Amino acid sequence: MSAELFARTYGRVPEVTASAPARANLLGEHTDYNNGFVFPAPLPFRTSVSLARTEGPEGAVEAVSANFDGRLKHAPGAPAAHHWADYVAGCVEILRGEGFAIPALQVAVAGDVPMGAGISSSAALEVATMRALNHLLGLGLDGRRIATLGQKAENQFVGMPCGIMDQMVSSLGEPGQALFLDTMTLATELVPLPANYIIAIVHSGVAHRLVDGGYKQRRQQCEEACALLGISSLRELGVSDLPRLEALPDILRRRARHIINDNQYVLDGIAALKAKDYKRFGELMSLSHLSEKDDYGITIEETDRLAEDAVTFGALGARQTGGGFGGCVLALVAADRAEAWWAAMAPRHPLARLIYPVAN
Ligand code: GLA
């Protein structure tokens, strides 16, 4: 995909092409920046990046995207310019900051990851860019390092204070499996997804927006709760510690309770999947949605209605995925009932789109 765009744009073939997937998170939302547990899975949507060295100063980037008009330029050392190429330039700047020499580059980006859906188009672009540079320049980065450097690009260059979940699953995930990640130790375990069920992904039709500050504010509220509780992260507390939250003001109590409960839902969910207890896994998804809604305040009316209807029409469970304030709802549905399930859902949600599985 991106190789053709590269050839069309720059009149030569790229030296390297690499790609990386988007993700859906099954359980454990906003837990990653609290040193907690997450349980995402890679999706069959990918971003691909083709690049080649060119004449010019080290760290200069010229980039095109199949999804946006124009040829964007980044001068070495320049700050983020608030457009899609920041994710590419951010990777280059972070690698330079780590002491790697990065030549001037021409870059082309393409792919089929829906944007604004909350399935992490940004991490897919960062990981694909890091992979491409790793190959081109023989940097010797392993999958974990690619993920942490991608997160650094997003935190320090783009300015979005995200956790490590998206880059880790994009870098280390395997198709058909979910990735249990302990964000404190970065330990991972692959857990097979149920065979006769699908995780349907429904875009609510409302683009998720993290730029409005809701994400950052949640992060600050968790930090405030920790300061008042005298702990360094909410990971230090489990469900048996919930009574300790009584000491907090109402809003912080609810924020902290979500993190503690959703961490537990991840652990319980993995146990349920391993025991092939899909009904329980579905229940945990729905509990997690309620926690996102009532305690963390990151859902919207459309995703609440979708999650509720999904179960009414036969899903074992459903929840909003990702950073929140819109985006997608996941539903665990028996594969042989999926078509009838969506046929019942669709008329009630004219704005919503089933983005996975996609009808051919
Ligand atoms: C965004 C961030 C992740 C994570 C999720 C919420 O996708 O990039 O680090 O915090 O939101 O779970």
mmCIF file with all atom_site columns, C-alpha atoms and ligand atoms in Angstrom, residues 23 25 28-30 32-33 160 162-166 210 215 322-323, ligand 1:
data_model
loop_
_atom_site.group_PDB
_atom_site.id
_atom_site.type_symbol
_atom_site.label_atom_id
_atom_site.label_alt_id
_atom_site.label_comp_id
_atom_site.label_asym_id
_atom_site.label_entity_id
_atom_site.label_seq_id
_atom_site.pdbx_PDB_ins_code
_atom_site.Cartn_x
_atom_site.Cartn_y
_atom_site.Cartn_z
_atom_site.occupancy
_atom_site.B_iso_or_equiv
_atom_site.pdbx_formal_charge
_atom_site.auth_seq_id
_atom_site.auth_comp_id
_atom_site.auth_asym_id
_atom_site.auth_atom_id
_atom_site.pdbx_PDB_model_num
ATOM   1  C CA . ARG A 1 23  ? -5.882 -2.713 18.534 1.00 0.00 ? 23  ARG A CA 1
ATOM   2  C CA . ASN A 1 25  ? -8.798 -3.371 24.276 1.00 0.00 ? 25  ASN A CA 1
ATOM   3  C CA . GLY A 1 28  ? -8.680 -2.728 31.655 1.00 0.00 ? 28  GLY A CA 1
ATOM   4  C CA . GLU A 1 29  ? -9.224 0.854  30.507 1.00 0.00 ? 29  GLU A CA 1
ATOM   5  C CA . HIS A 1 30  ? -7.050 3.763  31.650 1.00 0.00 ? 30  HIS A CA 1
ATOM   6  C CA . ASP A 1 32  ? -2.032 1.440  31.966 1.00 0.00 ? 32  ASP A CA 1
ATOM   7  C CA . TYR A 1 33  ? -0.905 4.837  33.284 1.00 0.00 ? 33  TYR A CA 1
ATOM   8  C CA . MET A 1 160 ? -0.387 13.163 24.482 1.00 0.00 ? 160 MET A CA 1
ATOM   9  C CA . CYS A 1 162 ? -0.819 8.091  26.927 1.00 0.00 ? 162 CYS A CA 1
ATOM   10 C CA . GLY A 1 163 ? 0.182  4.883  28.684 1.00 0.00 ? 163 GLY A CA 1
ATOM   11 C CA . ILE A 1 164 ? 2.073  1.979  27.127 1.00 0.00 ? 164 ILE A CA 1
ATOM   12 C CA . MET A 1 165 ? -0.792 -0.356 26.184 1.00 0.00 ? 165 MET A CA 1
ATOM   13 C CA . ASP A 1 166 ? -1.333 0.576  22.536 1.00 0.00 ? 166 ASP A CA 1
ATOM   14 C CA . LEU A 1 210 ? -8.616 12.790 23.549 1.00 0.00 ? 210 LEU A CA 1
ATOM   15 C CA . TYR A 1 215 ? -7.889 11.947 29.190 1.00 0.00 ? 215 TYR A CA 1
ATOM   16 C CA . GLY A 1 322 ? -9.990 2.730  24.240 1.00 0.00 ? 322 GLY A CA 1
ATOM   17 C CA . GLY A 1 323 ? -9.491 6.202  25.611 1.00 0.00 ? 323 GLY A CA 1
HETATM 18 C C1 . GLA B 2 .   ? -5.531 5.504  24.957 1.00 0.00 ? 1   GLA B C1 1
HETATM 19 C C2 . GLA B 2 .   ? -4.082 5.517  25.438 1.00 0.00 ? 1   GLA B C2 1
HETATM 20 C C3 . GLA B 2 .   ? -3.727 4.226  26.173 1.00 0.00 ? 1   GLA B C3 1
HETATM 21 C C4 . GLA B 2 .   ? -4.749 3.901  27.250 1.00 0.00 ? 1   GLA B C4 1
HETATM 22 C C5 . GLA B 2 .   ? -6.168 3.971  26.690 1.00 0.00 ? 1   GLA B C5 1
HETATM 23 C C6 . GLA B 2 .   ? -7.214 3.802  27.745 1.00 0.00 ? 1   GLA B C6 1
HETATM 24 O O1 . GLA B 2 .   ? -5.690 4.535  23.954 1.00 0.00 ? 1   GLA B O1 1
HETATM 25 O O2 . GLA B 2 .   ? -3.209 5.683  24.346 1.00 0.00 ? 1   GLA B O2 1
HETATM 26 O O3 . GLA B 2 .   ? -2.428 4.332  26.734 1.00 0.00 ? 1   GLA B O3 1
HETATM 27 O O4 . GLA B 2 .   ? -4.599 4.718  28.377 1.00 0.00 ? 1   GLA B O4 1
HETATM 28 O O5 . GLA B 2 .   ? -6.408 5.208  26.041 1.00 0.00 ? 1   GLA B O5 1
HETATM 29 O O6 . GLA B 2 .   ? -7.154 2.529  28.302 1.00 0.00 ? 1   GLA B O6 1
#
